[in-house]
Coordinates of C-alpha atoms in Angstrom, one line a residue:
M1 CA 20.3 24.4 0.2
L2 CA 22.4 21.3 -0.2
K3 CA 25.7 21.0 -2.1
G4 CA 28.1 18.0 -2.2
T5 CA 31.0 16.1 -3.6
T6 CA 31.8 12.5 -4.2
R7 CA 35.2 10.9 -4.0
I8 CA 35.8 7.3 -5.3
E9 CA 39.0 5.5 -4.4
L10 CA 40.0 2.3 -6.2
T11 CA 42.8 0.4 -4.5
D12 CA 44.7 -2.4 -6.2
V13 CA 45.1 -5.1 -3.6
N14 CA 48.2 -6.5 -5.3
T15 CA 50.2 -3.3 -5.7
G16 CA 48.5 -0.9 -3.3
E17 CA 48.1 1.7 -6.1
V18 CA 45.1 4.0 -5.5
E19 CA 43.1 5.7 -8.3
T20 CA 41.0 8.7 -7.1
Y21 CA 38.1 10.3 -8.8
Q22 CA 36.3 13.4 -7.4
N23 CA 33.2 15.2 -8.7
S24 CA 30.5 17.6 -7.6
N25 CA 27.0 16.4 -7.4
M26 CA 23.6 18.0 -8.1
V27 CA 20.6 17.7 -5.7
T28 CA 17.3 16.9 -7.3
N29 CA 13.9 18.1 -6.0
A30 CA 13.0 14.6 -4.6
L31 CA 13.3 15.7 -1.0
R32 CA 11.2 18.7 -1.7
D33 CA 8.4 16.5 -3.1
V34 CA 8.7 14.0 -0.3
L35 CA 8.0 16.8 2.2
K36 CA 5.3 18.5 0.1
P37 CA 1.9 18.7 1.9
L38 CA -1.0 16.6 0.6
G39 CA -4.0 18.9 1.5
L40 CA -5.7 17.7 4.7
S41 CA -3.7 14.4 4.7
K42 CA -1.1 16.3 6.7
R43 CA -0.6 14.8 10.2
P44 CA 3.2 14.8 10.1
N45 CA 4.1 12.2 12.7
R46 CA 6.2 10.1 10.3
F47 CA 8.3 13.1 9.3
L48 CA 8.8 14.2 12.9
N49 CA 9.5 10.8 14.3
E50 CA 9.9 7.8 12.0
F51 CA 12.0 9.4 9.2
V52 CA 14.4 11.3 11.5
P53 CA 17.3 11.8 11.2
Y54 CA 16.7 12.6 7.5
Y55 CA 20.3 12.1 6.6
E56 CA 19.9 8.5 7.6
H57 CA 16.5 7.6 6.4
L58 CA 15.7 9.8 3.4
L59 CA 19.4 9.9 2.1
G60 CA 20.8 6.8 3.7
G61 CA 21.2 4.7 0.5
I62 CA 23.7 4.9 -2.3
L63 CA 23.3 3.7 -5.9
C64 CA 26.0 3.3 -8.6
F65 CA 24.9 2.9 -12.2
D66 CA 26.8 1.9 -15.4
T67 CA 25.2 4.8 -17.4
E68 CA 25.1 8.5 -16.9
I69 CA 21.8 9.8 -15.5
P70 CA 20.4 13.0 -17.0
E71 CA 21.1 15.8 -14.6
D72 CA 17.7 17.3 -14.2
A73 CA 16.4 18.5 -10.8
D74 CA 13.0 16.9 -11.6
N75 CA 14.5 13.6 -12.7
Y76 CA 14.0 11.2 -9.8
Y77 CA 14.7 7.8 -11.4
P78 CA 17.3 6.4 -13.7
P79 CA 16.4 5.4 -17.3
A80 CA 15.6 1.8 -17.9
K81 CA 18.9 1.3 -19.8
A82 CA 20.9 2.2 -16.6
N83 CA 22.0 -1.0 -14.8
L84 CA 22.8 -1.1 -11.1
T85 CA 26.5 -1.9 -10.5
G86 CA 26.7 -1.2 -6.8
C87 CA 24.8 0.0 -3.8
A88 CA 25.0 0.3 0.0
V89 CA 23.0 1.4 3.0
Y90 CA 23.6 3.6 6.0
G91 CA 24.5 1.6 9.1
E92 CA 24.3 -1.8 7.3
Q93 CA 26.9 -4.4 6.4
N94 CA 26.4 -7.0 3.6
N95 CA 26.8 -10.5 4.9
T96 CA 24.9 -12.2 2.1
K97 CA 26.0 -13.6 -1.3
N98 CA 24.8 -10.5 -3.0
T99 CA 27.8 -9.1 -4.9
V100 CA 26.3 -5.7 -5.7
R101 CA 25.8 -4.3 -2.2
G102 CA 28.8 -3.0 -0.1
G103 CA 29.0 -2.0 3.5
F104 CA 28.8 1.2 5.6
N105 CA 32.0 2.5 7.1
Q106 CA 31.0 3.6 10.6
T107 CA 34.5 4.8 11.6
E108 CA 35.0 7.3 8.8
S109 CA 31.4 8.5 8.3
E110 CA 30.4 11.5 10.3
V111 CA 27.7 14.1 11.0
N112 CA 29.3 17.5 11.7
L113 CA 26.7 19.9 13.2
K114 CA 29.2 22.7 13.6
D115 CA 30.2 22.9 10.0
R116 CA 26.8 21.6 8.7
Y117 CA 27.7 18.6 6.7
V118 CA 27.2 14.8 6.7
K119 CA 29.8 12.5 5.3
Y120 CA 28.8 9.0 4.1
V121 CA 31.6 6.5 3.6
Y122 CA 30.9 3.1 2.0
D123 CA 33.3 0.3 1.4
F124 CA 33.2 -2.4 -1.3
A125 CA 35.3 -5.6 -1.3
T126 CA 37.0 -7.1 -4.3
S127 CA 33.9 -9.2 -5.0
Q128 CA 31.5 -6.3 -4.7
A129 CA 30.2 -3.7 -7.3
N130 CA 32.5 -5.0 -10.1
G131 CA 31.8 -3.4 -13.5
T132 CA 31.3 0.0 -15.0
I133 CA 30.4 3.0 -12.8
A134 CA 29.3 6.2 -14.6
S135 CA 27.0 7.8 -12.0
V136 CA 26.7 7.7 -8.2
C137 CA 23.5 8.8 -6.5
L138 CA 22.0 9.1 -3.0
T139 CA 18.6 7.6 -2.3
H140 CA 16.3 6.6 0.6
K141 CA 17.8 4.0 3.0
N142 CA 15.4 1.3 1.7
G143 CA 16.4 2.2 -1.9
G144 CA 20.0 1.2 -1.0
F145 CA 19.0 -2.4 -0.7
T146 CA 19.6 -3.4 -4.3
S147 CA 16.4 -1.7 -5.3
Y148 CA 17.0 -2.0 -9.0
G149 CA 17.7 -5.7 -8.9
S150 CA 20.8 -7.9 -9.3
K151 CA 21.6 -11.4 -10.5
N152 CA 22.1 -12.7 -7.0
A153 CA 20.0 -10.4 -4.7
V154 CA 19.0 -12.2 -1.5
Q155 CA 15.5 -11.2 -0.7
E156 CA 14.4 -9.9 2.7
N157 CA 11.2 -8.7 4.2
T158 CA 12.3 -5.6 6.3
H159 CA 13.1 -2.8 3.9
M160 CA 10.1 -2.4 1.5
L161 CA 10.3 -0.2 -1.5
M162 CA 7.1 1.7 -0.7
Q163 CA 6.7 3.6 2.5
S164 CA 3.7 5.4 4.0
I165 CA 4.0 9.2 4.2
A166 CA 0.7 10.2 5.8
E167 CA -1.3 8.8 8.7
D168 CA -4.6 10.6 8.0
T169 CA -5.8 10.1 4.4
L170 CA -8.8 11.2 2.5
Q171 CA -10.3 8.2 0.7
Y172 CA -11.2 8.1 -2.9
V173 CA -12.5 4.5 -3.4
Y174 CA -15.0 3.7 -0.6
P175 CA -18.5 4.6 -1.8
S176 CA -19.2 5.8 1.8
N177 CA -16.3 8.2 1.4
T178 CA -17.0 9.5 -2.1
G179 CA -20.8 9.6 -2.2
A180 CA -20.6 7.6 -5.5
E181 CA -20.3 4.0 -6.7
T182 CA -16.5 4.1 -6.8
S183 CA -14.2 1.1 -6.7
S184 CA -10.8 -0.2 -8.0
R185 CA -9.3 -3.3 -9.5
Y186 CA -9.2 -5.0 -6.1
S187 CA -13.0 -5.0 -5.7
G188 CA -14.0 -5.1 -9.4
L189 CA -16.8 -3.4 -11.3
T190 CA -20.4 -3.6 -12.3
I191 CA -21.2 -2.5 -15.9
G192 CA -23.2 0.7 -16.1
K193 CA -22.6 1.5 -12.4
T194 CA -19.0 1.4 -11.1
E195 CA -16.4 4.2 -11.4
M196 CA -12.9 2.7 -11.3
I197 CA -10.1 5.0 -10.1
F198 CA -6.9 5.0 -12.2
V199 CA -4.9 8.2 -11.6
I200 CA -4.9 11.2 -9.3
D201 CA -4.0 14.7 -10.5
H202 CA -2.5 16.8 -7.7
A203 CA -2.3 20.0 -9.8
K204 CA -5.9 19.8 -10.9
D205 CA -7.1 18.6 -7.4
C206 CA -9.0 15.7 -8.8
A207 CA -9.1 11.9 -9.2
Y208 CA -9.9 10.3 -12.5
Y209 CA -12.2 7.3 -12.8
F210 CA -13.6 5.3 -15.8
K211 CA -17.0 3.7 -16.0
V212 CA -18.0 1.0 -18.5
A213 CA -21.5 2.3 -19.3
D214 CA -22.1 -0.7 -21.6
K215 CA -19.8 -2.7 -23.8
S216 CA -19.7 0.0 -26.4
H217 CA -19.4 3.1 -24.2
I218 CA -16.9 4.3 -21.7
H219 CA -17.4 7.3 -19.5
I220 CA -14.6 9.3 -17.7
T221 CA -15.4 11.0 -14.4
R222 CA -13.4 13.4 -12.4
R223 CA -14.0 13.9 -8.7
K224 CA -12.6 16.4 -6.2
T225 CA -9.7 15.2 -4.1
Y226 CA -9.3 18.2 -1.7
L227 CA -5.5 18.1 -2.1
K228 CA -5.3 21.8 -2.8
S229 CA -8.7 23.1 -1.7
V230 CA -11.4 22.6 1.0
S231 CA -15.2 23.2 1.1
I232 CA -16.9 24.8 4.1
L233 CA -20.3 23.5 2.9
E234 CA -19.6 19.8 2.4
N235 CA -18.4 16.9 4.5
I236 CA -15.2 16.3 2.6
R237 CA -14.6 12.9 4.3
T238 CA -17.8 11.4 3.0
T239 CA -18.2 13.3 -0.3
K240 CA -16.0 13.8 -3.3
P241 CA -18.1 16.0 -5.6
L242 CA -18.3 15.2 -9.3
I243 CA -16.4 17.8 -11.4
E244 CA -17.4 16.4 -14.8
E245 CA -18.5 13.2 -16.6
V246 CA -17.2 12.7 -20.1
E247 CA -19.0 10.3 -22.5
L248 CA -16.4 9.0 -24.9
P249 CA -17.3 8.2 -28.6
E250 CA -18.8 4.8 -29.2
L251 CA -16.2 2.1 -29.4
G252 CA -15.4 0.6 -32.8
T253 CA -15.0 -2.8 -31.1
A254 CA -17.2 -3.7 -28.2
L255 CA -15.7 -4.8 -24.9
D256 CA -16.6 -8.5 -25.1
F257 CA -15.0 -9.4 -21.9
G258 CA -15.1 -11.8 -19.0
Y259 CA -11.8 -10.4 -17.6
L260 CA -10.6 -6.8 -17.5
S261 CA -7.4 -5.2 -16.4
Y262 CA -6.2 -1.6 -16.7
N263 CA -3.4 0.8 -16.0
Y264 CA -2.4 4.4 -16.5
D265 CA 0.9 4.8 -18.3
P266 CA 2.9 8.0 -17.4
A267 CA 5.0 7.6 -20.6
T268 CA 2.0 8.2 -22.9
D269 CA -0.4 9.9 -20.4
C270 CA -3.0 7.3 -21.4
L271 CA -5.4 4.9 -19.7
Y272 CA -5.2 1.4 -21.1
I273 CA -8.0 -1.1 -20.6
C274 CA -7.3 -4.7 -21.6
T275 CA -10.2 -7.1 -22.0
S276 CA -10.4 -10.8 -22.7
P277 CA -13.5 -13.0 -23.0
D278 CA -11.8 -15.9 -21.3
Y279 CA -9.3 -16.5 -18.4
R280 CA -6.6 -17.5 -21.0
R281 CA -5.8 -16.8 -24.6
A282 CA -4.3 -19.5 -26.8
S283 CA -1.8 -18.7 -29.5
Q284 CA -3.4 -16.6 -32.3
K285 CA -6.2 -15.4 -30.0
N286 CA -6.8 -11.7 -29.4
I287 CA -6.6 -9.4 -26.4
L288 CA -8.4 -6.1 -26.9
V289 CA -6.5 -3.0 -25.8
T290 CA -8.4 0.2 -25.6
E291 CA -6.2 3.4 -25.3
I292 CA -7.7 6.6 -23.9
K293 CA -5.6 9.8 -24.0
L294 CA -6.3 12.0 -21.0
D295 CA -7.9 15.4 -21.5
T296 CA -8.3 15.1 -25.3
W297 CA -10.2 11.8 -24.7
K298 CA -9.0 10.4 -28.1
V299 CA -9.7 6.7 -28.2
K300 CA -7.7 4.0 -30.1
Q301 CA -8.3 0.3 -30.0
Y302 CA -5.8 -2.5 -30.8
E303 CA -6.6 -6.2 -31.4
V304 CA -3.4 -7.6 -30.0
V305 CA -2.9 -11.1 -31.3
N306 CA -1.1 -13.7 -29.1
T307 CA 1.8 -14.3 -31.5
T308 CA 3.7 -16.4 -29.0
D309 CA 3.5 -20.2 -29.1
I310 CA 2.1 -20.5 -25.6
T311 CA -1.2 -19.8 -23.8
L312 CA -1.3 -16.4 -22.1
A313 CA -3.0 -15.8 -18.7
T314 CA -5.9 -13.3 -18.7
D315 CA -7.4 -14.5 -15.4
S316 CA -7.2 -11.5 -13.1
S317 CA -7.7 -7.7 -12.9
W318 CA -3.9 -7.4 -13.1
F319 CA -3.4 -9.7 -16.2
G320 CA -2.2 -7.0 -18.7
F321 CA -0.1 -3.9 -18.4
V322 CA 0.6 -1.5 -21.2
T323 CA 3.6 0.9 -21.3
G324 CA 5.5 2.6 -24.0
G325 CA 3.4 0.9 -26.7
Y326 CA 3.8 -2.6 -25.4
L327 CA 1.4 -5.0 -23.7
C328 CA 3.0 -7.1 -21.0
V329 CA 1.3 -10.3 -20.1
K330 CA 2.3 -13.6 -18.4
G331 CA 2.2 -17.1 -19.6
Y332 CA -0.7 -19.2 -18.2
D333 CA 1.6 -22.2 -17.2
S334 CA 4.7 -22.3 -15.1
P335 CA 7.2 -20.6 -15.2
R336 CA 4.7 -17.9 -16.1
D337 CA 7.2 -15.9 -18.1
V338 CA 6.4 -12.3 -19.1
Y339 CA 6.0 -11.5 -22.8
K340 CA 5.9 -8.0 -24.2
I341 CA 3.9 -7.5 -27.4
Q342 CA 3.8 -4.3 -29.4
I343 CA 0.2 -3.3 -29.5
S344 CA 0.5 -1.7 -33.0
N345 CA 2.5 -4.6 -34.4
P346 CA 1.9 -7.9 -32.5
A347 CA 4.4 -9.7 -34.6
N348 CA 7.0 -7.9 -32.5
V349 CA 7.0 -10.0 -29.4
V350 CA 9.8 -10.7 -26.8
K351 CA 9.9 -13.0 -23.9
L352 CA 11.7 -11.3 -21.0
N353 CA 14.7 -13.1 -19.6
R354 CA 14.3 -14.2 -16.0
I355 CA 17.2 -13.3 -13.8
N356 CA 17.7 -15.0 -10.4
A357 CA 14.1 -16.4 -10.4
S358 CA 12.6 -19.7 -11.5
T359 CA 9.1 -18.3 -12.0
V360 CA 7.3 -15.0 -12.1
Q361 CA 4.7 -14.9 -9.3
G362 CA 3.8 -11.2 -9.1
V363 CA 1.4 -8.9 -10.9
P364 CA 2.3 -5.5 -12.4
K365 CA 1.6 -2.7 -10.0
L366 CA 3.3 0.4 -11.5
V367 CA 5.8 1.6 -14.1
I368 CA 8.6 4.2 -13.7
N369 CA 10.8 5.1 -16.7
G370 CA 10.3 1.7 -18.5
R371 CA 10.6 -0.4 -15.4
I372 CA 7.4 -2.4 -14.4
Y373 CA 7.3 -3.5 -10.8
Y374 CA 5.8 -7.0 -10.4
D375 CA 4.7 -7.5 -6.8
T376 CA 3.1 -10.3 -4.8
Q377 CA 1.6 -10.1 -1.3
D378 CA 4.6 -11.3 0.6
D379 CA 7.5 -12.5 -1.6
Q380 CA 9.4 -12.0 -4.9
L381 CA 9.3 -8.4 -5.9
M382 CA 10.6 -8.2 -9.5
I383 CA 11.4 -5.5 -12.0
A384 CA 10.7 -5.9 -15.7
D385 CA 13.0 -3.7 -17.7
M386 CA 11.6 -2.8 -21.1
E387 CA 15.0 -1.7 -22.4
T388 CA 17.1 -4.8 -21.5
N389 CA 14.2 -7.2 -21.8
E390 CA 15.0 -8.8 -18.4
I391 CA 12.9 -9.3 -15.3
I392 CA 15.1 -9.3 -12.2
T393 CA 14.6 -9.7 -8.4
T394 CA 15.4 -7.0 -5.8
E395 CA 16.4 -7.5 -2.2
S396 CA 12.9 -6.3 -1.0
M397 CA 10.4 -9.1 -1.1
S398 CA 7.5 -6.7 -1.7
L399 CA 6.5 -3.1 -2.2
F400 CA 4.5 -3.2 1.1
N401 CA 4.6 -4.8 4.5
N402 CA 1.5 -6.8 3.7
Y403 CA 1.2 -10.6 3.9
N404 CA -2.5 -11.1 3.0
R405 CA -3.8 -9.1 0.0
Q406 CA -2.9 -7.4 -3.3
V407 CA -2.6 -3.7 -2.9
S408 CA -3.7 -1.4 -5.8
V409 CA -1.2 1.4 -6.7
N410 CA -2.6 4.5 -8.3
P411 CA -0.1 7.0 -9.8
V412 CA -0.2 10.7 -9.3
R413 CA 0.0 12.5 -12.6
N414 CA 3.4 14.1 -13.3
E415 CA 4.5 13.2 -9.8
P416 CA 6.3 9.9 -9.9
L417 CA 7.4 10.0 -6.3
I418 CA 4.0 9.5 -4.6
Y419 CA 1.1 7.0 -5.0
F420 CA -2.3 6.5 -3.6
C421 CA -2.6 2.9 -2.5
E422 CA -5.7 1.0 -1.5
E423 CA -7.5 -2.4 -1.4
G424 CA -10.7 -1.3 -3.2
T425 CA -13.8 -1.1 -1.0
Y426 CA -12.0 -3.2 1.6
S427 CA -9.3 -0.9 3.0
T428 CA -7.3 2.2 2.2
Y429 CA -3.5 2.3 2.6
G430 CA -3.2 5.9 1.8
W431 CA -0.2 7.9 0.4
Y432 CA 3.0 6.1 -0.2
M433 CA 6.4 7.2 -1.6
M434 CA 8.6 5.0 -3.8
C435 CA 11.9 4.7 -2.0
N436 CA 14.4 4.2 -4.8
Y437 CA 14.3 7.8 -5.9
L438 CA 17.5 9.8 -6.8
A439 CA 18.0 12.5 -4.2
T440 CA 21.3 13.5 -5.8
I441 CA 23.0 12.7 -9.1
N442 CA 26.7 12.7 -9.6
N443 CA 27.9 11.8 -13.1
L444 CA 31.6 11.0 -13.3
D445 CA 33.8 12.9 -15.8
A446 CA 34.3 9.5 -17.5
P447 CA 33.1 6.0 -16.6
I448 CA 35.4 4.0 -14.4
T449 CA 35.7 0.2 -14.1
K450 CA 36.0 -1.7 -10.8
T451 CA 37.6 -5.1 -11.2
A452 CA 38.0 -8.1 -8.8
D453 CA 41.6 -7.1 -7.9
K454 CA 40.4 -3.8 -6.5
T455 CA 38.6 -2.6 -3.4
M456 CA 36.5 0.6 -3.6
K457 CA 35.7 3.4 -1.1
I458 CA 33.0 6.0 -1.9
T459 CA 33.0 9.1 0.2
Y460 CA 29.8 11.2 -0.3
I461 CA 29.6 14.6 1.4
L462 CA 26.5 16.8 1.6
Q463 CA 26.9 20.3 2.9
E464 CA 24.0 22.3 4.2
Q465 CA 24.2 26.0 3.2

């Protein structure tokens, strides 16, 4: 069991006056879930070698937010309305123009094995982390690198936001590893044939796929994942048995498409399929959004009119992303701004404000608490915030250490920490964790304000009991 305290010291550089704030913190279940076994994908080399010491790698980042974070042990990410005021990383100094990240205090930090505690000390100069601080949280080391974005983040290609957590991985996309015509957005589909993976359910030990049987009919299939079970009769590497195939009611509007994108939205527990007959949609042209509620299999369709005054891009299997009732789609021409359009009321449309970026190069890969992560192969990872209507750069250039291809990211239902990542029928990346999780949450008694005439020291102690 872990318990801890946080002490914040604000020092006025003109008078020497010191303000001190101290609070206890709560520990979330994030570390428990990071270490949770994944069935037969269990060779633990990374946890025995690459991630040790845990206090440095799994807890070696700190995040300061301007809003209180709900204190729930199963709450691993801040709400979209919470803005990042400051951050820092174990063992790292900040020598860039980024004014959000501070530096690690090597002299005062310590690991005490006798008394079973680790003390993290981080320093912030007068120019760093200025603004309101209402909550202070520990995160993964990579999460400490301005992982929620800032107006002057300097991007680097070393500390990516997704990290592999398993070397040996059962595969759910290769036909030769499922015994079926399975695929994903990376490799595309054939009508009437291909099952497209979109989410994995750890609790139910299955993967969900959809199949476009024809333009008026969609089927949902569930296949065994062997995350919680094993068969002594089947070769589980080459076969993922069909659990069920559900034929949905005939669609009211046929999928007249040349281009299709899709995503699972954890906020609504729905699959969204976006279709367009062309590679772009001019103003007043429609994009068809088909919403499928998991388990009940209730289907709704929305003719989403392009109510902007520009042409929207519908030219890839990542062109549209739906979350919280809004379709996000990029402009066809530079600077390729992101627009969010309410699917039930397309007149409600907002262009997201670009922060620290001249264009939006990436495609939407996943969403967590109203933040959509737009990723490219090798540069400019951005976060689209549905609350603030901004899209902002992080320090990490990409979710992955990958310089060639787009990686598909499949959520795990009700488990926002882990993802199954792959490149369709080309390659499987396997299981990854998102590194900007909240391992601890410490809400201050009242928000404090750091100004440019003050330095700040944060001392965060975790006691092992």
